[in-house]
Amino acid sequence: MQPVRGSTYTVYVSLEIKESLGLILDDDDALPDSGFHFAGNCHEIVEGGTIEMRVDSPRLGLGILANSFSDYLSRAGVALKEKNHFFLKDCSFYSKDDVVPLEVVSYRSVLRFIGLLEESAYYLDEKAEALIFYKDGRFEVPVKYGHQDVSVFDNAALEKLHVLMSGKLHEEQKRSLLAETVIELTASLSPSERFSYLVKNIDELYSKAQVGYNLFSTDFTYEKAKEEVHTFKLETTSRLHKVISEIQTQLLGIPIATFIALSQIKRTNALDAQFAINTVIFFGAVVFCLLLGGLLVNQYLTLTTIEADVKRQRKAFEKRFETTPEAYVGVFDGICSRLVFQTGAIVSIAVLTVLVALISLVFYVVHTRPIFDALFS
């Protein structure tokens, strides 16, 4: 292509140029955008001949024609979004080709990385091409990177970071943690170096974000375990309290029954009115002891059921909160201790009831001589 004057050139027509110019000149939409101005008609374009035409800059909306990928990255507007149409001359790559160079694959991953950071940032200033964060004031991360940054980008680390940030569980907390990690890693750097550092050290960014999330989830699990254990403790304590409160009145009757049995039974040598009184008092004491014994057995079975529930619930907590045993071990140990104490108290009361019955029997037999004579004469 030889210049004639200004932007007018003499062009040697090869087969490729003939075909390309034919397509452009026949397309009324493409011709104004192409920058080509040819005064003749398509029949004058003959392979092996020459034509004279004016060549101006094409409309940029057509895309980018770059000598190399580094040249492409130097163009305006490509740091945040891939152009729909661009062509790299050094590797003959068009943006819509199926076979994509590794550097373009990494570039597209960097754009995904920017999108991931945008979700954690306060906002993305597209005009200034900067991610804006806020922590103790405005914190900017200008999106500036070059060919070298893209070439070393760790796609595997990006996938791990994407997995960490995906999902609805703790979504806001994870975004906040990522933003804090970005600020922590780049606060000591100049603004122009921050994004480049993140691109080169995305694995470190992921590792620190993962550690932060693990600490958060552990604290969350601990608080949740404490809340559930507290609820279970209140329910179980209420049930244990009810076991004792239901027999408190009957427990007060033990010394009363003993006092009646010992003070009202008097000595008699005949089948008289005192004999009848002694017998009625004795059988009253026996009936009381039998009723109390039945109630004690029922309360003991209730304690056994509560104990089984506690063991089952403890196993469930051990499976669900195995990383935070301190949240529930102390509470369950306390409940188990109270279970042991109340079981011991029920057994002791049962033994005392049996002793009351035996004492009443001995006192009745000794003071009611007709019964004593019938048994021992």
mmCIF file of C-alpha atoms in Angstrom:
data_model
loop_
_atom_site.group_PDB
_atom_site.id
_atom_site.type_symbol
_atom_site.label_atom_id
_atom_site.label_comp_id
_atom_site.label_asym_id
_atom_site.label_seq_id
_atom_site.Cartn_x
_atom_site.Cartn_y
_atom_site.Cartn_z
ATOM 1 C CA MET A 1 0.000 0.000 0.000
ATOM 2 C CA GLN A 2 1.706 3.204 -1.243
ATOM 3 C CA PRO A 3 0.677 6.678 -0.040
ATOM 4 C CA VAL A 4 -0.408 9.104 -2.729
ATOM 5 C CA ARG A 5 -1.561 12.153 -0.803
ATOM 6 C CA GLY A 6 -2.962 12.569 2.699
ATOM 7 C CA SER A 7 -4.945 9.452 3.562
ATOM 8 C CA THR A 8 -5.189 8.294 -0.045
ATOM 9 C CA TYR A 9 -3.241 5.180 -0.959
ATOM 10 C CA THR A 10 -2.503 3.008 -3.991
ATOM 11 C CA VAL A 11 -3.383 -0.562 -3.017
ATOM 12 C CA TYR A 12 -2.144 -3.713 -4.729
ATOM 13 C CA VAL A 13 -5.109 -6.086 -4.974
ATOM 14 C CA SER A 14 -4.401 -9.623 -3.809
ATOM 15 C CA LEU A 15 -7.059 -12.316 -3.753
ATOM 16 C CA GLU A 16 -7.612 -11.827 -0.008
ATOM 17 C CA ILE A 17 -7.924 -8.050 -0.352
ATOM 18 C CA LYS A 18 -10.307 -8.418 -3.292
ATOM 19 C CA GLU A 19 -12.604 -10.704 -1.308
ATOM 20 C CA SER A 20 -12.497 -8.538 1.824
ATOM 21 C CA LEU A 21 -13.131 -5.289 -0.058
ATOM 22 C CA GLY A 22 -15.958 -6.926 -1.976
ATOM 23 C CA LEU A 23 -17.690 -7.880 1.267
ATOM 24 C CA ILE A 24 -17.200 -4.433 2.809
ATOM 25 C CA LEU A 25 -18.250 -2.441 -0.227
ATOM 26 C CA ASP A 26 -21.398 -4.514 -0.671
ATOM 27 C CA ASP A 27 -22.439 -3.979 2.976
ATOM 28 C CA ASP A 28 -24.041 -0.570 3.479
ATOM 29 C CA ASP A 29 -23.755 -0.950 7.291
ATOM 30 C CA ALA A 30 -20.119 -2.036 7.380
ATOM 31 C CA LEU A 31 -18.792 0.430 4.781
ATOM 32 C CA PRO A 32 -19.247 3.661 6.818
ATOM 33 C CA ASP A 33 -17.588 2.051 9.857
ATOM 34 C CA SER A 34 -14.648 0.556 7.958
ATOM 35 C CA GLY A 35 -12.846 3.785 7.126
ATOM 36 C CA PHE A 36 -12.507 2.730 3.464
ATOM 37 C CA HIS A 37 -13.572 5.171 0.746
ATOM 38 C CA PHE A 38 -13.463 3.891 -2.867
ATOM 39 C CA ALA A 39 -14.803 6.067 -5.664
ATOM 40 C CA GLY A 40 -15.074 3.290 -8.215
ATOM 41 C CA ASN A 41 -17.164 0.141 -8.221
ATOM 42 C CA CYS A 42 -16.464 -3.495 -7.400
ATOM 43 C CA HIS A 43 -15.820 -4.420 -11.053
ATOM 44 C CA GLU A 44 -12.674 -2.261 -11.029
ATOM 45 C CA ILE A 45 -11.153 -4.342 -8.217
ATOM 46 C CA VAL A 46 -9.206 -6.994 -10.123
ATOM 47 C CA GLU A 47 -6.762 -9.459 -8.614
ATOM 48 C CA GLY A 48 -3.204 -8.466 -9.502
ATOM 49 C CA GLY A 49 -4.177 -4.873 -10.267
ATOM 50 C CA THR A 50 -4.052 -1.679 -8.234
ATOM 51 C CA ILE A 51 -6.700 0.713 -7.006
ATOM 52 C CA GLU A 52 -6.618 4.143 -5.423
ATOM 53 C CA MET A 53 -8.641 4.622 -2.245
ATOM 54 C CA ARG A 54 -8.778 6.720 0.901
ATOM 55 C CA VAL A 55 -8.184 4.862 4.172
ATOM 56 C CA ASP A 56 -9.265 6.517 7.428
ATOM 57 C CA SER A 57 -9.334 5.066 10.972
ATOM 58 C CA PRO A 58 -12.213 2.626 11.417
ATOM 59 C CA ARG A 59 -14.909 3.230 14.001
ATOM 60 C CA LEU A 60 -13.661 1.777 17.301
ATOM 61 C CA GLY A 61 -17.017 0.108 17.892
ATOM 62 C CA LEU A 62 -15.941 -2.518 15.413
ATOM 63 C CA GLY A 63 -13.450 -3.879 17.934
ATOM 64 C CA ILE A 64 -9.714 -3.769 18.602
ATOM 65 C CA LEU A 65 -6.948 -4.751 16.245
ATOM 66 C CA ALA A 66 -3.904 -5.339 18.445
ATOM 67 C CA ASN A 67 -0.401 -6.413 17.532
ATOM 68 C CA SER A 68 -0.196 -8.618 20.641
ATOM 69 C CA PHE A 69 -2.018 -9.408 23.846
ATOM 70 C CA SER A 70 0.122 -6.830 25.674
ATOM 71 C CA ASP A 71 -0.987 -4.276 23.121
ATOM 72 C CA TYR A 72 -4.608 -5.283 23.682
ATOM 73 C CA LEU A 73 -4.300 -4.814 27.469
ATOM 74 C CA SER A 74 -2.959 -1.303 26.940
ATOM 75 C CA ARG A 75 -6.195 -0.213 25.255
ATOM 76 C CA ALA A 76 -8.851 1.717 27.139
ATOM 77 C CA GLY A 77 -11.780 -0.118 28.664
ATOM 78 C CA VAL A 78 -10.392 -3.677 28.556
ATOM 79 C CA ALA A 79 -9.335 -3.926 32.212
ATOM 80 C CA LEU A 80 -12.911 -4.426 33.433
ATOM 81 C CA LYS A 81 -14.634 -5.997 30.461
ATOM 82 C CA GLU A 82 -13.566 -8.026 27.452
ATOM 83 C CA LYS A 83 -14.293 -6.391 24.128
ATOM 84 C CA ASN A 84 -16.826 -8.262 22.026
ATOM 85 C CA HIS A 85 -14.539 -8.120 19.026
ATOM 86 C CA PHE A 86 -10.751 -8.003 19.037
ATOM 87 C CA PHE A 87 -8.001 -9.537 16.961
ATOM 88 C CA LEU A 88 -4.436 -10.361 18.046
ATOM 89 C CA LYS A 89 -2.137 -10.177 15.033
ATOM 90 C CA ASP A 90 0.837 -12.041 16.510
ATOM 91 C CA CYS A 91 -1.163 -15.233 17.112
ATOM 92 C CA SER A 92 -3.941 -14.621 14.570
ATOM 93 C CA PHE A 93 -6.592 -14.937 17.272
ATOM 94 C CA TYR A 94 -10.089 -13.517 16.953
ATOM 95 C CA SER A 95 -12.176 -13.126 20.101
ATOM 96 C CA LYS A 96 -14.873 -15.464 18.784
ATOM 97 C CA ASP A 97 -12.486 -18.298 17.879
ATOM 98 C CA ASP A 98 -13.049 -21.668 19.532
ATOM 99 C CA VAL A 99 -9.354 -22.287 20.214
ATOM 100 C CA VAL A 100 -8.288 -19.733 22.815
ATOM 101 C CA PRO A 101 -4.654 -18.894 23.774
ATOM 102 C CA LEU A 102 -3.706 -19.518 27.404
ATOM 103 C CA GLU A 103 -3.082 -15.829 28.024
ATOM 104 C CA VAL A 104 -6.634 -14.984 26.928
ATOM 105 C CA VAL A 105 -7.992 -17.797 29.129
ATOM 106 C CA SER A 106 -6.124 -16.281 32.090
ATOM 107 C CA TYR A 107 -7.382 -12.811 31.129
ATOM 108 C CA ARG A 108 -10.964 -14.022 31.238
ATOM 109 C CA SER A 109 -10.259 -15.574 34.657
ATOM 110 C CA VAL A 110 -8.926 -12.231 35.879
ATOM 111 C CA LEU A 111 -12.196 -10.637 34.765
ATOM 112 C CA ARG A 112 -14.084 -13.275 36.795
ATOM 113 C CA PHE A 113 -11.841 -12.409 39.725
ATOM 114 C CA ILE A 114 -12.776 -8.743 39.352
ATOM 115 C CA GLY A 115 -16.455 -9.725 39.378
ATOM 116 C CA LEU A 116 -15.908 -11.720 42.572
ATOM 117 C CA LEU A 117 -14.189 -8.777 44.251
ATOM 118 C CA GLU A 118 -16.933 -6.421 43.055
ATOM 119 C CA GLU A 119 -19.472 -8.429 45.088
ATOM 120 C CA SER A 120 -17.406 -7.829 48.231
ATOM 121 C CA ALA A 121 -16.521 -4.209 47.483
ATOM 122 C CA TYR A 122 -18.732 -1.245 48.337
ATOM 123 C CA TYR A 123 -18.982 -0.606 44.611
ATOM 124 C CA LEU A 124 -16.990 -0.696 41.374
ATOM 125 C CA ASP A 125 -16.204 2.711 39.903
ATOM 126 C CA GLU A 126 -16.208 1.842 36.196
ATOM 127 C CA LYS A 127 -15.208 5.324 35.112
ATOM 128 C CA ALA A 128 -12.138 5.374 37.349
ATOM 129 C CA GLU A 129 -11.661 1.602 36.944
ATOM 130 C CA ALA A 130 -11.294 1.065 40.688
ATOM 131 C CA LEU A 131 -12.803 -1.148 43.366
ATOM 132 C CA ILE A 132 -13.999 0.905 46.340
ATOM 133 C CA PHE A 133 -13.948 -0.551 49.858
ATOM 134 C CA TYR A 134 -14.742 1.089 53.181
ATOM 135 C CA LYS A 135 -13.026 0.351 56.463
ATOM 136 C CA ASP A 136 -12.068 3.292 58.636
ATOM 137 C CA GLY A 137 -12.546 5.390 55.524
ATOM 138 C CA ARG A 138 -12.471 4.986 51.765
ATOM 139 C CA PHE A 139 -10.036 2.371 50.409
ATOM 140 C CA GLU A 140 -9.382 2.181 46.657
ATOM 141 C CA VAL A 141 -7.989 -0.697 44.633
ATOM 142 C CA PRO A 142 -7.409 0.600 41.083
ATOM 143 C CA VAL A 143 -7.858 -2.218 38.575
ATOM 144 C CA LYS A 144 -4.460 -2.020 36.900
ATOM 145 C CA TYR A 145 -2.655 -5.075 35.615
ATOM 146 C CA GLY A 146 -0.485 -6.113 32.722
ATOM 147 C CA HIS A 147 0.498 -9.075 30.596
ATOM 148 C CA GLN A 148 2.919 -10.400 33.226
ATOM 149 C CA ASP A 149 0.207 -10.351 35.924
ATOM 150 C CA VAL A 150 -2.196 -12.259 33.682
ATOM 151 C CA SER A 151 0.431 -14.841 32.703
ATOM 152 C CA VAL A 152 1.012 -15.909 36.324
ATOM 153 C CA PHE A 153 -2.629 -15.850 37.403
ATOM 154 C CA ASP A 154 -3.594 -18.966 39.401
ATOM 155 C CA ASN A 155 -6.853 -20.260 37.914
ATOM 156 C CA ALA A 156 -7.040 -23.111 40.459
ATOM 157 C CA ALA A 157 -6.931 -20.636 43.356
ATOM 158 C CA LEU A 158 -9.694 -18.614 41.679
ATOM 159 C CA GLU A 159 -11.891 -21.728 41.541
ATOM 160 C CA LYS A 160 -11.277 -22.409 45.249
ATOM 161 C CA LEU A 161 -12.099 -18.811 46.100
ATOM 162 C CA HIS A 162 -15.240 -19.016 43.972
ATOM 163 C CA VAL A 163 -16.353 -22.165 45.814
ATOM 164 C CA LEU A 164 -15.708 -20.482 49.166
ATOM 165 C CA MET A 165 -17.765 -17.422 48.232
ATOM 166 C CA SER A 166 -20.629 -19.273 46.538
ATOM 167 C CA GLY A 167 -23.801 -20.368 48.300
ATOM 168 C CA LYS A 168 -26.341 -18.482 50.405
ATOM 169 C CA LEU A 169 -25.026 -19.680 53.779
ATOM 170 C CA HIS A 170 -23.276 -16.792 55.602
ATOM 171 C CA GLU A 171 -23.250 -14.878 52.297
ATOM 172 C CA GLU A 172 -22.906 -11.412 53.806
ATOM 173 C CA GLN A 173 -20.320 -12.538 56.319
ATOM 174 C CA LYS A 174 -18.179 -14.140 53.600
ATOM 175 C CA ARG A 175 -18.268 -10.985 51.489
ATOM 176 C CA SER A 176 -17.267 -8.899 54.475
ATOM 177 C CA LEU A 177 -14.414 -11.299 55.285
ATOM 178 C CA LEU A 178 -13.114 -11.136 51.708
ATOM 179 C CA ALA A 179 -13.213 -7.346 51.726
ATOM 180 C CA GLU A 180 -11.317 -7.235 55.024
ATOM 181 C CA THR A 181 -8.736 -9.671 53.648
ATOM 182 C CA VAL A 182 -8.212 -7.550 50.513
ATOM 183 C CA ILE A 183 -7.626 -4.475 52.662
ATOM 184 C CA GLU A 184 -5.320 -6.366 55.032
ATOM 185 C CA LEU A 185 -3.139 -7.679 52.182
ATOM 186 C CA THR A 186 -2.840 -4.426 50.250
ATOM 187 C CA ALA A 187 -3.047 -1.650 52.840
ATOM 188 C CA SER A 188 0.732 -1.214 52.940
ATOM 189 C CA LEU A 189 1.032 -0.965 49.138
ATOM 190 C CA SER A 190 0.586 2.035 46.884
ATOM 191 C CA PRO A 191 -2.826 2.104 45.163
ATOM 192 C CA SER A 192 -1.330 1.355 41.746
ATOM 193 C CA GLU A 193 0.275 -1.869 43.046
ATOM 194 C CA ARG A 194 -2.700 -3.258 44.955
ATOM 195 C CA PHE A 195 -4.638 -5.091 42.267
ATOM 196 C CA SER A 196 -1.492 -6.440 40.639
ATOM 197 C CA TYR A 197 -0.497 -7.881 44.025
ATOM 198 C CA LEU A 198 -3.898 -9.546 44.424
ATOM 199 C CA VAL A 199 -3.667 -11.090 40.952
ATOM 200 C CA LYS A 200 -0.196 -12.468 41.652
ATOM 201 C CA ASN A 201 -1.098 -13.668 45.153
ATOM 202 C CA ILE A 202 -4.661 -14.880 44.776
ATOM 203 C CA ASP A 203 -3.749 -18.133 46.543
ATOM 204 C CA GLU A 204 -2.724 -16.149 49.636
ATOM 205 C CA LEU A 205 -5.961 -14.188 49.393
ATOM 206 C CA TYR A 206 -7.929 -17.431 49.304
ATOM 207 C CA SER A 207 -5.979 -18.966 52.217
ATOM 208 C CA LYS A 208 -6.511 -15.966 54.487
ATOM 209 C CA ALA A 209 -10.187 -15.703 53.538
ATOM 210 C CA GLN A 210 -10.624 -19.427 54.247
ATOM 211 C CA VAL A 211 -8.964 -19.120 57.659
ATOM 212 C CA GLY A 212 -11.159 -16.142 58.499
ATOM 213 C CA TYR A 213 -14.294 -18.001 57.481
ATOM 214 C CA ASN A 214 -13.264 -21.076 59.463
ATOM 215 C CA LEU A 215 -12.860 -18.923 62.572
ATOM 216 C CA PHE A 216 -16.229 -17.287 61.962
ATOM 217 C CA SER A 217 -18.030 -20.582 61.340
ATOM 218 C CA THR A 218 -16.421 -22.054 64.481
ATOM 219 C CA ASP A 219 -17.660 -19.126 66.560
ATOM 220 C CA PHE A 220 -21.075 -19.402 64.915
ATOM 221 C CA THR A 221 -21.217 -23.138 65.640
ATOM 222 C CA TYR A 222 -20.107 -22.529 69.230
ATOM 223 C CA GLU A 223 -22.823 -19.936 69.827
ATOM 224 C CA LYS A 224 -25.452 -22.138 68.189
ATOM 225 C CA ALA A 225 -24.373 -25.113 70.311
ATOM 226 C CA LYS A 226 -24.490 -22.995 73.478
ATOM 227 C CA GLU A 227 -27.980 -21.789 72.624
ATOM 228 C CA GLU A 228 -29.317 -25.301 71.976
ATOM 229 C CA VAL A 229 -27.597 -26.730 75.060
ATOM 230 C CA HIS A 230 -29.034 -23.926 77.171
ATOM 231 C CA THR A 231 -32.528 -24.714 75.892
ATOM 232 C CA PHE A 232 -32.062 -28.427 76.575
ATOM 233 C CA LYS A 233 -30.678 -27.655 80.042
ATOM 234 C CA LEU A 234 -33.749 -25.587 80.941
ATOM 235 C CA GLU A 235 -36.128 -28.292 79.738
ATOM 236 C CA THR A 236 -34.266 -31.085 81.531
ATOM 237 C CA THR A 237 -33.875 -29.086 84.745
ATOM 238 C CA SER A 238 -37.609 -28.396 84.733
ATOM 239 C CA ARG A 239 -38.333 -32.122 84.338
ATOM 240 C CA LEU A 240 -35.925 -33.029 87.155
ATOM 241 C CA HIS A 241 -37.423 -30.402 89.441
ATOM 242 C CA LYS A 242 -40.879 -31.778 88.723
ATOM 243 C CA VAL A 243 -39.766 -35.295 89.779
ATOM 244 C CA ILE A 244 -38.992 -34.107 93.318
ATOM 245 C CA SER A 245 -41.751 -31.505 93.634
ATOM 246 C CA GLU A 246 -44.427 -34.117 92.884
ATOM 247 C CA ILE A 247 -43.494 -36.159 95.994
ATOM 248 C CA GLN A 248 -42.560 -33.355 98.400
ATOM 249 C CA THR A 249 -45.912 -33.582 100.240
ATOM 250 C CA GLN A 250 -45.600 -37.345 100.553
ATOM 251 C CA LEU A 251 -42.049 -36.977 101.869
ATOM 252 C CA LEU A 252 -43.336 -34.812 104.673
ATOM 253 C CA GLY A 253 -45.748 -37.626 105.530
ATOM 254 C CA ILE A 254 -42.921 -40.054 106.404
ATOM 255 C CA PRO A 255 -42.012 -38.521 109.770
ATOM 256 C CA ILE A 256 -45.713 -37.875 110.457
ATOM 257 C CA ALA A 257 -46.607 -41.501 109.782
ATOM 258 C CA THR A 258 -43.699 -42.642 111.960
ATOM 259 C CA PHE A 259 -44.785 -40.370 114.812
ATOM 260 C CA ILE A 260 -48.390 -41.603 114.596
ATOM 261 C CA ALA A 261 -47.338 -45.215 114.515
ATOM 262 C CA LEU A 262 -45.093 -44.843 117.567
ATOM 263 C CA SER A 263 -47.222 -42.500 119.688
ATOM 264 C CA GLN A 264 -50.751 -43.762 119.114
ATOM 265 C CA ILE A 265 -50.185 -47.486 119.311
ATOM 266 C CA LYS A 266 -50.617 -48.526 122.959
ATOM 267 C CA ARG A 267 -50.162 -51.804 124.754
ATOM 268 C CA THR A 268 -53.191 -54.080 124.928
ATOM 269 C CA ASN A 269 -53.596 -57.655 126.177
ATOM 270 C CA ALA A 270 -57.046 -58.378 124.829
ATOM 271 C CA LEU A 271 -59.136 -58.091 121.721
ATOM 272 C CA ASP A 272 -60.622 -54.804 122.851
ATOM 273 C CA ALA A 273 -61.074 -51.304 121.472
ATOM 274 C CA GLN A 274 -57.326 -50.521 121.767
ATOM 275 C CA PHE A 275 -56.594 -53.634 119.719
ATOM 276 C CA ALA A 276 -58.828 -52.246 116.963
ATOM 277 C CA ILE A 277 -57.195 -48.818 117.212
ATOM 278 C CA ASN A 278 -53.687 -50.312 116.976
ATOM 279 C CA THR A 279 -54.680 -52.408 113.980
ATOM 280 C CA VAL A 280 -56.253 -49.480 112.093
ATOM 281 C CA ILE A 281 -53.200 -47.266 112.747
ATOM 282 C CA PHE A 282 -50.811 -50.006 111.620
ATOM 283 C CA PHE A 283 -52.679 -50.745 108.409
ATOM 284 C CA GLY A 284 -52.965 -47.011 107.719
ATOM 285 C CA ALA A 285 -49.176 -46.720 107.987
ATOM 286 C CA VAL A 286 -48.727 -49.760 105.711
ATOM 287 C CA VAL A 287 -51.081 -48.330 103.070
ATOM 288 C CA PHE A 288 -49.249 -45.014 103.193
ATOM 289 C CA CYS A 289 -45.890 -46.759 102.721
ATOM 290 C CA LEU A 290 -47.253 -48.815 99.791
ATOM 291 C CA LEU A 291 -48.650 -45.721 98.067
ATOM 292 C CA LEU A 292 -45.422 -43.821 98.611
ATOM 293 C CA GLY A 293 -43.443 -46.810 97.331
ATOM 294 C CA GLY A 294 -45.522 -46.909 94.146
ATOM 295 C CA LEU A 295 -44.973 -43.181 93.633
ATOM 296 C CA LEU A 296 -41.232 -43.599 94.191
ATOM 297 C CA VAL A 297 -41.086 -46.373 91.590
ATOM 298 C CA ASN A 298 -42.891 -44.113 89.110
ATOM 299 C CA GLN A 299 -40.484 -41.247 89.771
ATOM 300 C CA TYR A 300 -37.507 -43.583 89.422
ATOM 301 C CA LEU A 301 -38.765 -44.706 86.003
ATOM 302 C CA THR A 302 -39.189 -41.045 85.047
ATOM 303 C CA LEU A 303 -35.573 -40.389 86.006
ATOM 304 C CA THR A 304 -34.517 -43.387 83.912
ATOM 305 C CA THR A 305 -36.357 -41.936 80.902
ATOM 306 C CA ILE A 306 -34.733 -38.523 81.427
ATOM 307 C CA GLU A 307 -31.325 -40.192 81.685
ATOM 308 C CA ALA A 308 -31.886 -41.988 78.361
ATOM 309 C CA ASP A 309 -32.897 -38.669 76.736
ATOM 310 C CA VAL A 310 -29.785 -36.977 78.078
ATOM 311 C CA LYS A 311 -27.511 -39.722 76.719
ATOM 312 C CA ARG A 312 -29.222 -39.618 73.326
ATOM 313 C CA GLN A 313 -29.023 -35.841 73.149
ATOM 314 C CA ARG A 314 -25.372 -35.877 74.178
ATOM 315 C CA LYS A 315 -24.508 -38.272 71.349
ATOM 316 C CA ALA A 316 -26.384 -36.003 68.918
ATOM 317 C CA PHE A 317 -24.406 -32.973 70.094
ATOM 318 C CA GLU A 318 -21.132 -34.901 69.808
ATOM 319 C CA LYS A 319 -21.897 -35.568 66.125
ATOM 320 C CA ARG A 320 -23.186 -32.097 65.261
ATOM 321 C CA PHE A 321 -20.696 -30.001 67.227
ATOM 322 C CA GLU A 322 -17.637 -32.243 67.392
ATOM 323 C CA THR A 323 -15.324 -29.249 66.869
ATOM 324 C CA THR A 324 -16.725 -27.310 69.843
ATOM 325 C CA PRO A 325 -17.168 -29.802 72.722
ATOM 326 C CA GLU A 326 -16.562 -27.047 75.279
ATOM 327 C CA ALA A 327 -19.981 -25.641 74.392
ATOM 328 C CA TYR A 328 -21.889 -28.597 75.819
ATOM 329 C CA VAL A 329 -19.643 -30.945 77.849
ATOM 330 C CA GLY A 330 -19.859 -28.941 81.086
ATOM 331 C CA VAL A 331 -23.651 -28.587 80.864
ATOM 332 C CA PHE A 332 -24.210 -32.289 80.234
ATOM 333 C CA ASP A 333 -21.834 -33.231 83.058
ATOM 334 C CA GLY A 334 -23.877 -31.002 85.381
ATOM 335 C CA ILE A 335 -27.160 -32.582 84.270
ATOM 336 C CA CYS A 336 -25.732 -36.076 84.736
ATOM 337 C CA SER A 337 -24.530 -35.182 88.238
ATOM 338 C CA ARG A 338 -27.982 -33.943 89.154
ATOM 339 C CA LEU A 339 -29.513 -37.135 87.734
ATOM 340 C CA VAL A 340 -27.213 -39.232 89.923
ATOM 341 C CA PHE A 341 -28.064 -37.140 92.975
ATOM 342 C CA GLN A 342 -31.825 -37.343 92.435
ATOM 343 C CA THR A 343 -31.685 -41.082 91.689
ATOM 344 C CA GLY A 344 -29.766 -41.546 94.949
ATOM 345 C CA ALA A 345 -32.336 -39.438 96.768
ATOM 346 C CA ILE A 346 -35.229 -41.556 95.410
ATOM 347 C CA VAL A 347 -33.465 -44.775 96.431
ATOM 348 C CA SER A 348 -32.743 -43.367 99.927
ATOM 349 C CA ILE A 349 -36.374 -42.352 100.380
ATOM 350 C CA ALA A 350 -37.471 -45.811 99.292
ATOM 351 C CA VAL A 351 -35.165 -47.397 101.878
ATOM 352 C CA LEU A 352 -36.486 -45.005 104.538
ATOM 353 C CA THR A 353 -40.067 -45.939 103.598
ATOM 354 C CA VAL A 354 -39.292 -49.624 104.045
ATOM 355 C CA LEU A 355 -37.725 -48.892 107.455
ATOM 356 C CA VAL A 356 -40.851 -46.944 108.513
ATOM 357 C CA ALA A 357 -43.013 -49.901 107.529
ATOM 358 C CA LEU A 358 -40.791 -52.346 109.458
ATOM 359 C CA ILE A 359 -40.696 -50.111 112.546
ATOM 360 C CA SER A 360 -44.473 -49.770 112.447
ATOM 361 C CA LEU A 361 -44.811 -53.562 112.189
ATOM 362 C CA VAL A 362 -42.490 -54.211 115.133
ATOM 363 C CA PHE A 363 -44.189 -51.575 117.282
ATOM 364 C CA TYR A 364 -47.618 -52.955 116.423
ATOM 365 C CA VAL A 365 -46.700 -56.573 117.172
ATOM 366 C CA VAL A 366 -44.903 -55.744 120.455
ATOM 367 C CA HIS A 367 -47.734 -53.577 121.803
ATOM 368 C CA THR A 368 -50.610 -55.694 120.545
ATOM 369 C CA ARG A 369 -50.163 -58.795 122.708
ATOM 370 C CA PRO A 370 -52.797 -60.992 121.074
ATOM 371 C CA ILE A 371 -50.840 -60.697 117.777
ATOM 372 C CA PHE A 372 -47.519 -61.193 119.530
ATOM 373 C CA ASP A 373 -48.822 -64.280 121.370
ATOM 374 C CA ALA A 374 -50.253 -65.709 118.152
ATOM 375 C CA LEU A 375 -46.902 -65.289 116.370
ATOM 376 C CA PHE A 376 -44.420 -66.280 119.068
ATOM 377 C CA SER A 377 -46.222 -68.557 121.588
#
